[in-house]
Short mmCIF file of C-alpha atoms and ligand atoms in Angstrom, two decimals:
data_model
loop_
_atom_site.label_atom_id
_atom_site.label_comp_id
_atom_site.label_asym_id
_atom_site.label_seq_id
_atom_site.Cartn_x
_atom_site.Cartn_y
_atom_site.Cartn_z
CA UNK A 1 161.56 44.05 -27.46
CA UNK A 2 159.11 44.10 -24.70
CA UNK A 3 158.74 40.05 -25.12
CA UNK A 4 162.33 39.58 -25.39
CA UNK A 5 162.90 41.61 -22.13
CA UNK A 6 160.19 39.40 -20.72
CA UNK A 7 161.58 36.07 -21.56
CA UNK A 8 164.84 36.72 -20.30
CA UNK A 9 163.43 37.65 -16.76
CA UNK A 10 161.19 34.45 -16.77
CA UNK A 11 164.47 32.46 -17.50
CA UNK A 12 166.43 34.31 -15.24
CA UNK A 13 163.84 33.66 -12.29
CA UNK A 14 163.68 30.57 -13.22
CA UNK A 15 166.99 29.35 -12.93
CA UNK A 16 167.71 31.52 -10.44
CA UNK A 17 165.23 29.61 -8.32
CA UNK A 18 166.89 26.83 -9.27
CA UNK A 19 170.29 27.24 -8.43
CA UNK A 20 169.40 28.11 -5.17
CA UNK A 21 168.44 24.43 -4.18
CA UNK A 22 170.61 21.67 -3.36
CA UNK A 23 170.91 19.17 -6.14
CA UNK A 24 171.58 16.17 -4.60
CA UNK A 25 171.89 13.31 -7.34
CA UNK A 26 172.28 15.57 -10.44
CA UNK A 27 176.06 15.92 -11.66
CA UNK A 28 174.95 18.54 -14.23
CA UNK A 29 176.10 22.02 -13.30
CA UNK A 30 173.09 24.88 -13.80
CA UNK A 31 173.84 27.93 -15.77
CA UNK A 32 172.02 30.75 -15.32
CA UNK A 33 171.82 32.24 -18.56
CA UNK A 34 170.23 29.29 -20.19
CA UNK A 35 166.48 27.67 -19.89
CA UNK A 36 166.86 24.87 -17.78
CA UNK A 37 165.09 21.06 -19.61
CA UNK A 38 164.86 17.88 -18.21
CA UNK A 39 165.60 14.29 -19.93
CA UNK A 40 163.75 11.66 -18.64
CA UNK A 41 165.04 8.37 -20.24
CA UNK A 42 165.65 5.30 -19.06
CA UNK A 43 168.18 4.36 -21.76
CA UNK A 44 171.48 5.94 -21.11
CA UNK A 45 172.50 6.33 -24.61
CA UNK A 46 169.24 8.30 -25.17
CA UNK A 47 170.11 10.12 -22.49
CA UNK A 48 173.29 10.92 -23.97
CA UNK A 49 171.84 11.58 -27.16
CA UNK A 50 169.33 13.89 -26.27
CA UNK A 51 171.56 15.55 -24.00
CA UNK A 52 175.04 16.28 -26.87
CA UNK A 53 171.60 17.50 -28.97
CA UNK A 54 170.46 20.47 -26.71
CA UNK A 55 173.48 21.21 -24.11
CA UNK A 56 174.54 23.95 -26.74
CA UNK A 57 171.80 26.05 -25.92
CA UNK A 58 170.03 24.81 -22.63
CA UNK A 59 171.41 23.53 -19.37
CA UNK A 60 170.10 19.69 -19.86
CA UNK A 61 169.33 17.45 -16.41
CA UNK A 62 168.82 13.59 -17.56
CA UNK A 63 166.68 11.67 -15.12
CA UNK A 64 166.76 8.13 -15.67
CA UNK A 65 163.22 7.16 -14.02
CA UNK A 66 159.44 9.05 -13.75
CA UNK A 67 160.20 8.50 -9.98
CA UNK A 68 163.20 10.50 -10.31
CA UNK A 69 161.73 12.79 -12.09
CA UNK A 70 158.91 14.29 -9.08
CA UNK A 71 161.84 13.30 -6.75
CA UNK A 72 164.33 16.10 -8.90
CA UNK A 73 161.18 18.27 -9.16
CA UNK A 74 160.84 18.76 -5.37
CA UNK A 75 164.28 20.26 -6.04
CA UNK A 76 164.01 22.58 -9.00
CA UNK A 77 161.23 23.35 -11.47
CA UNK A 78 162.54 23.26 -15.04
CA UNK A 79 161.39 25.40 -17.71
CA UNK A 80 160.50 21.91 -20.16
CA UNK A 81 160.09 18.06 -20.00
CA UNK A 82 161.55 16.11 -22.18
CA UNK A 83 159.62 12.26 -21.58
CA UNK A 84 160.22 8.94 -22.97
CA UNK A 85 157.38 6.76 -23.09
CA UNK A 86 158.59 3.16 -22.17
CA UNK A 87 160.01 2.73 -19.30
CA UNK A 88 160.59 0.07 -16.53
CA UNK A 89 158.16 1.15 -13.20
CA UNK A 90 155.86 4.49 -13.65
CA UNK A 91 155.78 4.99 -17.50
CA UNK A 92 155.98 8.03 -19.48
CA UNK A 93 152.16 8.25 -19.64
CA UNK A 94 151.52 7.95 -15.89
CA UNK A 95 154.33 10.44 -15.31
CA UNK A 96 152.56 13.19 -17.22
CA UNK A 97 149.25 12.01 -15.36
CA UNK A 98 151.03 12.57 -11.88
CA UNK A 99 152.87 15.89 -13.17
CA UNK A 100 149.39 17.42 -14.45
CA UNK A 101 147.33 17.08 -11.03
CA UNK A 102 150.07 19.09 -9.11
CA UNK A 103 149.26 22.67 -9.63
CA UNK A 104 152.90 23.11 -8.97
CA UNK A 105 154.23 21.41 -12.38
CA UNK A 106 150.76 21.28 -14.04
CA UNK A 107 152.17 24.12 -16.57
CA UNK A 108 155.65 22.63 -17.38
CA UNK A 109 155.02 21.84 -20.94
CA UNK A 110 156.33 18.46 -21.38
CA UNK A 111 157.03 17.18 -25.03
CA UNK A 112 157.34 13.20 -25.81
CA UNK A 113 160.49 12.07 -26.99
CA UNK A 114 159.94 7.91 -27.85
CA UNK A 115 160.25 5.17 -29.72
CA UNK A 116 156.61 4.67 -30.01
CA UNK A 117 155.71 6.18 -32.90
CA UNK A 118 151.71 4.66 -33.59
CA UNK A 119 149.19 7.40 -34.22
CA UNK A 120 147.51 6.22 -31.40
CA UNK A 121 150.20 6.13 -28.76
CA UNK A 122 150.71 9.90 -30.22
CA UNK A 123 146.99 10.76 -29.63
CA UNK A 124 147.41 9.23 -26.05
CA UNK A 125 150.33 11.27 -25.01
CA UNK A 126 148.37 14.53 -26.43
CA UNK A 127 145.03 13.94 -25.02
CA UNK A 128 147.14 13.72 -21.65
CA UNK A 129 148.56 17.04 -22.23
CA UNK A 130 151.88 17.21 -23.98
CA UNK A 131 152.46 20.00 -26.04
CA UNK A 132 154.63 17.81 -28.55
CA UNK A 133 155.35 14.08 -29.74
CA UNK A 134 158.41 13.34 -31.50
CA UNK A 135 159.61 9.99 -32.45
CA UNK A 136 162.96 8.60 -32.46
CA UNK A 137 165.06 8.23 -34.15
CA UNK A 138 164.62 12.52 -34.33
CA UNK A 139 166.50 15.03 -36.46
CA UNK A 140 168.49 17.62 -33.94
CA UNK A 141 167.91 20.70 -35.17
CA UNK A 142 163.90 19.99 -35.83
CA UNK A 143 164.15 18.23 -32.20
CA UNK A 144 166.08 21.58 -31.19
CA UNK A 145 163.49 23.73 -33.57
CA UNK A 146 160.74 22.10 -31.42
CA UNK A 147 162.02 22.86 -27.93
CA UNK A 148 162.43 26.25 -28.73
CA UNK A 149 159.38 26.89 -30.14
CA UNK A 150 157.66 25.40 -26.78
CA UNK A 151 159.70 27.49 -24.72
CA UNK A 152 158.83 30.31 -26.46
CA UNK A 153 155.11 29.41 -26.38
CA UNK A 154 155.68 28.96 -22.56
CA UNK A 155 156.91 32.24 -21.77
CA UNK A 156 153.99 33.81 -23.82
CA UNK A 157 151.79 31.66 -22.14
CA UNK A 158 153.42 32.93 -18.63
CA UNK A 159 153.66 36.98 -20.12
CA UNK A 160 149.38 36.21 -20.64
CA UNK A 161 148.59 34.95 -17.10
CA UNK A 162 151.06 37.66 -15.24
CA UNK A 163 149.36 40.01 -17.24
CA UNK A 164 145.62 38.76 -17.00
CA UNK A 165 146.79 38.75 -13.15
CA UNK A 166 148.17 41.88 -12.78
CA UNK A 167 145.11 43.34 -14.32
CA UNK A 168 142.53 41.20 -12.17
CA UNK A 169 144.47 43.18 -9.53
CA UNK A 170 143.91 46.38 -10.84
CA UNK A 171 140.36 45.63 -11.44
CA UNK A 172 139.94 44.81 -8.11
CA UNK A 173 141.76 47.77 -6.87
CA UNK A 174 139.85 50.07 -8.59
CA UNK A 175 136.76 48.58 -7.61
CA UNK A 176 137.73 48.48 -3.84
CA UNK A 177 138.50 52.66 -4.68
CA UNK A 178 134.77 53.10 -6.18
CA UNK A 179 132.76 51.66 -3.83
CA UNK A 180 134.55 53.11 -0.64
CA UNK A 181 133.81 56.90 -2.55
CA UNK A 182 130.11 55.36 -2.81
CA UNK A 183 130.20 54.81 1.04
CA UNK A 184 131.68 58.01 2.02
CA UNK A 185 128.61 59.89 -0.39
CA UNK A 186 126.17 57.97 1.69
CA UNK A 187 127.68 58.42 4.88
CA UNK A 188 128.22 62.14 4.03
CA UNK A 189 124.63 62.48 2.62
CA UNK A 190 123.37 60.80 5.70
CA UNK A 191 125.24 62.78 8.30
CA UNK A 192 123.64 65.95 5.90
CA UNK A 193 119.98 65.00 6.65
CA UNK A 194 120.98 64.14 10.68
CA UNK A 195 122.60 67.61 11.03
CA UNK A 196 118.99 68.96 9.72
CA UNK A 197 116.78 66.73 11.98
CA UNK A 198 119.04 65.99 15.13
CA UNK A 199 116.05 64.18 16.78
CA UNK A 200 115.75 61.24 14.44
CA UNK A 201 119.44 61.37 13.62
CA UNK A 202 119.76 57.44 14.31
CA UNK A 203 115.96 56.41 12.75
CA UNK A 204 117.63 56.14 9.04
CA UNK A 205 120.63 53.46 10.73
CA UNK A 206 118.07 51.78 12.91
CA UNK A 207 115.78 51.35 9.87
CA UNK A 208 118.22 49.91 7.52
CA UNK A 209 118.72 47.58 10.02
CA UNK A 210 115.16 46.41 10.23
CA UNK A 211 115.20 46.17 6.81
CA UNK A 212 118.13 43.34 6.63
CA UNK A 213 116.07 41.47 9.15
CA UNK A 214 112.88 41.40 7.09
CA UNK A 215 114.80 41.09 3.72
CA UNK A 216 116.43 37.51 4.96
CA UNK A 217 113.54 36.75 6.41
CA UNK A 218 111.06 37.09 3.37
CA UNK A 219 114.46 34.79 1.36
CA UNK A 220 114.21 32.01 4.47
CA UNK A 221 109.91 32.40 4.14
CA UNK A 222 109.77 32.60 0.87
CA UNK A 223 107.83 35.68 0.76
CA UNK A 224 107.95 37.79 -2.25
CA UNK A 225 111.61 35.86 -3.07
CA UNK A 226 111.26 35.59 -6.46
CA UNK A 227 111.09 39.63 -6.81
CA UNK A 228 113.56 39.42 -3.57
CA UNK A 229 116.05 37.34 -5.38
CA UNK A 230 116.74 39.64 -8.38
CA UNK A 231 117.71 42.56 -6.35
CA UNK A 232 121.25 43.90 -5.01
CA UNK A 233 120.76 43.60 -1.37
CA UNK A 234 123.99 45.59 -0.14
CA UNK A 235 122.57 48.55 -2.18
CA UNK A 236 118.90 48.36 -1.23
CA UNK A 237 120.36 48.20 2.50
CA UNK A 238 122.64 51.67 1.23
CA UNK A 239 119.61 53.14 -0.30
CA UNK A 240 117.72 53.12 2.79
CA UNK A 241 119.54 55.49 4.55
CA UNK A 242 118.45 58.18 2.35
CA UNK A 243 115.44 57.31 2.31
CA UNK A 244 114.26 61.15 3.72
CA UNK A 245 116.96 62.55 1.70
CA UNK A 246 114.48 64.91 0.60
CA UNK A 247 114.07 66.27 4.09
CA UNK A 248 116.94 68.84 3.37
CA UNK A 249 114.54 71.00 1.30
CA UNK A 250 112.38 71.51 4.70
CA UNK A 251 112.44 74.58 6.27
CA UNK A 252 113.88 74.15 9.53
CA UNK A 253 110.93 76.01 10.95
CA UNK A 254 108.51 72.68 10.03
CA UNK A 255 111.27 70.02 10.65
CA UNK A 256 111.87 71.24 14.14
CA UNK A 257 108.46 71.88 15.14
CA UNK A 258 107.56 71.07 18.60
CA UNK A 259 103.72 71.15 18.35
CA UNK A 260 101.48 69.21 15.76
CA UNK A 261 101.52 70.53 11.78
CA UNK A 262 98.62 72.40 10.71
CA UNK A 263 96.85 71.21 7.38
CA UNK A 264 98.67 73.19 5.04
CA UNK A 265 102.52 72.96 7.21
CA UNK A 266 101.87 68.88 7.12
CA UNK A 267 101.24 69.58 3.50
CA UNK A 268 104.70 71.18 2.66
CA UNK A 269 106.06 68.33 4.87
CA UNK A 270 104.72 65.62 2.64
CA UNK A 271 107.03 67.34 -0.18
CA UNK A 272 109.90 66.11 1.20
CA UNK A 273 109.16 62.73 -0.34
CA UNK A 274 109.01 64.20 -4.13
CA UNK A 275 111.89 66.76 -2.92
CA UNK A 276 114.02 63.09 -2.35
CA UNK A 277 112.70 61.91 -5.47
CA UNK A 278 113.99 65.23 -7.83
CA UNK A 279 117.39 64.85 -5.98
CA UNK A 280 118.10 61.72 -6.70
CA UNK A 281 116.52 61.85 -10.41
CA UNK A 282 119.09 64.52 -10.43
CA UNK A 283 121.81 62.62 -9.33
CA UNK A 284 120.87 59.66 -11.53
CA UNK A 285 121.02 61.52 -14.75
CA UNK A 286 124.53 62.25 -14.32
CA UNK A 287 125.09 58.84 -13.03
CA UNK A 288 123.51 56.08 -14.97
CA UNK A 289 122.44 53.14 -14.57
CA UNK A 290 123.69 52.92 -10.47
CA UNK A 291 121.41 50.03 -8.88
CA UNK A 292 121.81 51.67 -5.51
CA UNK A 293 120.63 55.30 -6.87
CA UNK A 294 117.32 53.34 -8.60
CA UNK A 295 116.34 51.89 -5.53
CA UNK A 296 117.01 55.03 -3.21
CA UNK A 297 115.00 56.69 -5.65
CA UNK A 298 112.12 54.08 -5.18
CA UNK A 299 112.14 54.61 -1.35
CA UNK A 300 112.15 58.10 -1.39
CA UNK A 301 109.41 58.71 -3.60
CA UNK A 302 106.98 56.26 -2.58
CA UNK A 303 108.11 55.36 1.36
CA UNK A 304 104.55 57.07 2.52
CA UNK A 305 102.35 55.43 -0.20
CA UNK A 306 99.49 53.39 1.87
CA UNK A 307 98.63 50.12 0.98
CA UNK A 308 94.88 51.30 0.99
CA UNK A 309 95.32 54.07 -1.53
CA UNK A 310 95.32 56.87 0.96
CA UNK A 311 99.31 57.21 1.50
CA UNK A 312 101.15 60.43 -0.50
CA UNK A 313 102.03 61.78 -2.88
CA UNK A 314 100.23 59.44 -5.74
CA UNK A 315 97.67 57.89 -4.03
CA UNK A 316 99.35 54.25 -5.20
CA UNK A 317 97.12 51.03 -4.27
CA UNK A 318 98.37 47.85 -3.12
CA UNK A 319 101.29 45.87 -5.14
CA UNK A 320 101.51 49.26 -7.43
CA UNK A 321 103.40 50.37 -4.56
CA UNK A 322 107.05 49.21 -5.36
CA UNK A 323 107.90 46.28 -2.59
CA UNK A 324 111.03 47.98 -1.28
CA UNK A 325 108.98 50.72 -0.98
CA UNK A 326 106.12 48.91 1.12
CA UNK A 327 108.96 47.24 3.27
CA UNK A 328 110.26 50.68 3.93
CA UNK A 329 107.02 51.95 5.22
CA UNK A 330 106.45 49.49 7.93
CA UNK A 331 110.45 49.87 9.40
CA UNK A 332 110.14 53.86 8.74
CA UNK A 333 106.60 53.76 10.53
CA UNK A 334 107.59 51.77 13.49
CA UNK A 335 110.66 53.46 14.36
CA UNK A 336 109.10 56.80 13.96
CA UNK A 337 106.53 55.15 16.69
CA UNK A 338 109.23 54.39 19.24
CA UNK A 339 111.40 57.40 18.94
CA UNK A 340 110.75 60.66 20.52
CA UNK A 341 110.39 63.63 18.00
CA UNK A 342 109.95 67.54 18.38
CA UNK A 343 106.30 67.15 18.70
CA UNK A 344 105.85 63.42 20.59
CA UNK A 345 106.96 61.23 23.19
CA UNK A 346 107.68 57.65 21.74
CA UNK A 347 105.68 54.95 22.31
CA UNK A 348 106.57 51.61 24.01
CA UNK A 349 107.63 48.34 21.48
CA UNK A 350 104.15 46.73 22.58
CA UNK A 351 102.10 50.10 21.73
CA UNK A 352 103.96 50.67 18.31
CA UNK A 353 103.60 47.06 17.09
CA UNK A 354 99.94 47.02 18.02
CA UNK A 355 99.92 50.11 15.72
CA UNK A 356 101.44 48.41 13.33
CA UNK A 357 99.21 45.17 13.42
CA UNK A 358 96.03 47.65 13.10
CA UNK A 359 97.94 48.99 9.95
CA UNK A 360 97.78 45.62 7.99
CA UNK A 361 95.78 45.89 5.15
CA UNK A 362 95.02 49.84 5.24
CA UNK A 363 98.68 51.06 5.92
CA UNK A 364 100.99 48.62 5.10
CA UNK A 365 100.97 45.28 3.11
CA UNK A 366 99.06 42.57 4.78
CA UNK A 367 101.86 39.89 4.04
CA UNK A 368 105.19 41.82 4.98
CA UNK A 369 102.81 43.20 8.67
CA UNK A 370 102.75 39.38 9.50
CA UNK A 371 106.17 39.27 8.85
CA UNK A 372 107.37 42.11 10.67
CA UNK A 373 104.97 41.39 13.31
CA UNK A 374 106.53 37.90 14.01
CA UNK A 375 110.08 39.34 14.21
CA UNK A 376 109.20 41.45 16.91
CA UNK A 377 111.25 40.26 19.43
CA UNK A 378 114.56 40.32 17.16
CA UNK A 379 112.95 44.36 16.03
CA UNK A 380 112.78 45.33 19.52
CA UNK A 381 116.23 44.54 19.83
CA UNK A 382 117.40 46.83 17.51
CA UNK A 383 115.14 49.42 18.16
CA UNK A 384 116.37 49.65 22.23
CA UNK A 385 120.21 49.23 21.23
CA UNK A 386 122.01 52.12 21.86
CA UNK A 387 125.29 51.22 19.89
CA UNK A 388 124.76 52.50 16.32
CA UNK A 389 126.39 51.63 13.46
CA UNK A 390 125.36 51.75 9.57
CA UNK A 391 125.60 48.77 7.68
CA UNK A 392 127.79 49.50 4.57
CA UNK A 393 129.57 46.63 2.78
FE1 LIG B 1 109.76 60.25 5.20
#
């Protein structure tokens, strides 16, 4: 039922279309009702022929040339091709070449209707996509047997791509749905940690930006790209911003803290970084396999490891330290350097990137504190622009 239904709207669009076009040159009056063929002969008792043969069921336009043929085409699209093979100028074999390359009549299955009846004049007009070869002299009702079952074929064909469309579409909708809730998490969990530490409310936004400067610039170096290369950059950029996540489970007491941390207050501190990592452990076990919750994971646990060993909370050494996590500790580092906080004034760009040149090797990894180090100009940028913005994709 539902195909039937479908059919008859294809036809009826199609004809439709049709009949709203001049047609200059064609004496054959267009019903609506019936699928629309075309007869391209040059023989006018073939066209006859062909035409007493089908008229009872389809609306039949006979085209004496393959230059009348595209010249009818620009005028209405027909719903089959019926094409002789022989005739005088373009033949039926460079007809079908011509209608093929046009997207625009590229599906209009066109069936072979000739004389020609070798196997290998058959094989021709297949390989150049006709859905059908009949010879003449052809028996009507297989010829009209044929036709129909083409048409019919068609408007599957048609009922498949609206459909593979339609759901494409849906796909794509839904998609579009998901990853603007994923955004408006991040931006919500984001705005979360700010509300809790006011002072470096901007540090996570400057930092992800830092991070999409080193990130192409270790691709265009080719510095760490084949590790690079595998990941999901919009979601490592996503990930960064909560980074500190853990920060929430900080007593406001520490957080806001105008003077230095004693021993044991810098040592509740350092929790926030497993505190980030048990949230969004949390969040990933009822949310699987999410690229962007693996890698904020990453950051938060290990963004304070040192290079040398000496970093929190595992004491990790050198390339043990996950990469986006060792990127993350140079951008996190520097900003913290030039911003003010509770209990510091910042530094200048000069002082904080000396700091972070005496850090290579000890503090951060030798290769990505050359890097950052000779971005400095394009860091220093970022870090004195007061326009903020997060990058979300
Ligand atoms: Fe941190």
């Amino acid at each position: 039922m539902l195909f039937d239904k479908y059919c008859k709207e294809s036809r009826q669009h199609s004809t439709q279309t049709a009949c709203t076009k001049e047609k200059d040159g064609m004496n054959e009056s267009i019903s609506e009702q019936k699928p629309c063929i075309f007869l391209v002969d040059d023989n006018i008792v073939n066209l006859n022929m062909g035409k007493s043969a089908l008229q009872q069921k389809y609306t039949v336009i006979t085209i004496p040339s393959g230059e009348k043929l595209f010249a009818a085409l620009n005028k209405l699209m027909p719903d089959l091709i019926l094409l002789d093979v022989e005739m005088p100028g373009m033949n039926g074999y460079d007809t079908i070449k011509g209608l093929k390359i046009n997207p625009d009549t590229a599906n209009i299955p066109v069936i072979f209707l000739t004389a020609k009846n070798a196997n290998e004049d058959e094989l021709l007009g297949l390989q150049l996509g006709a859905v059908d070869y009949i010879t003449k002299p052809f028996s009507q009702p297989i010829l009209l047997k044929r036709v129909e079952l083409h048409l019919l074929l068609q408007s599957q064909k048609d009922m498949i791509r609206e459909y593979s469309g339609n759901l494409i579409g849906l796909v794509n909708e839904r998609t579009d749905d998901i990853a603007a809730l994923q955004n408006a998490v991040i931006m919500w969990a984001a705005e979360v940690i700010e509300f809790r530490d006011s002072e470096t409310g901007q540090h996570v936004e400057r930092v992800q930006k830092y991070l999409e400067i080193l990130i192409n610039a270790m691709i265009h170096m080719e510095i760490y790209t084949s590790e690079v290369m595998t990941w999901d950059n919009d979601a490592f950029l996503k990930s960064a911003l909560l980074h500190d996540v853990g920060k929430i489970k900080i007593r406001d007491d520490l957080l806001l803290k105008t003077t230095r941390l004693t021993d044991d207050e810098l040592l509740n501190m350092k929790l926030h970084s497993l505190y980030g990592k048990t949230l969004l452990e949390n969040l990933q076990n009822r949310v699987p396999n999410q690229t962007f919750l693996e890698y904020a994971q990453v950051l938060a646990h290990r963004h304070h490891e040192r290079w040398d060993g000496t970093g929190y909370p595992d004491g990790l050494k050198g390339d043990e330290i996950p990469l986006q996590a060792r990127m993350m500790s140079i951008a996190d580092v520097y900003d913290a350097l030039v911003s003010d906080r509770p209990y510091k004034n910042a530094c200048s760009h000069e002082e904080a990137i000396q700091i972070i040149a005496e850090g290579r090797g000890t503090q951060f990894d030798p290769n990505l504190t050359d890097l950052f180090l000779s971005l400095s100009d394009m860091i220093k940028e970022i870090s004195e622009d007061e326009t903020d913005g997060v990058i979300l994709n």
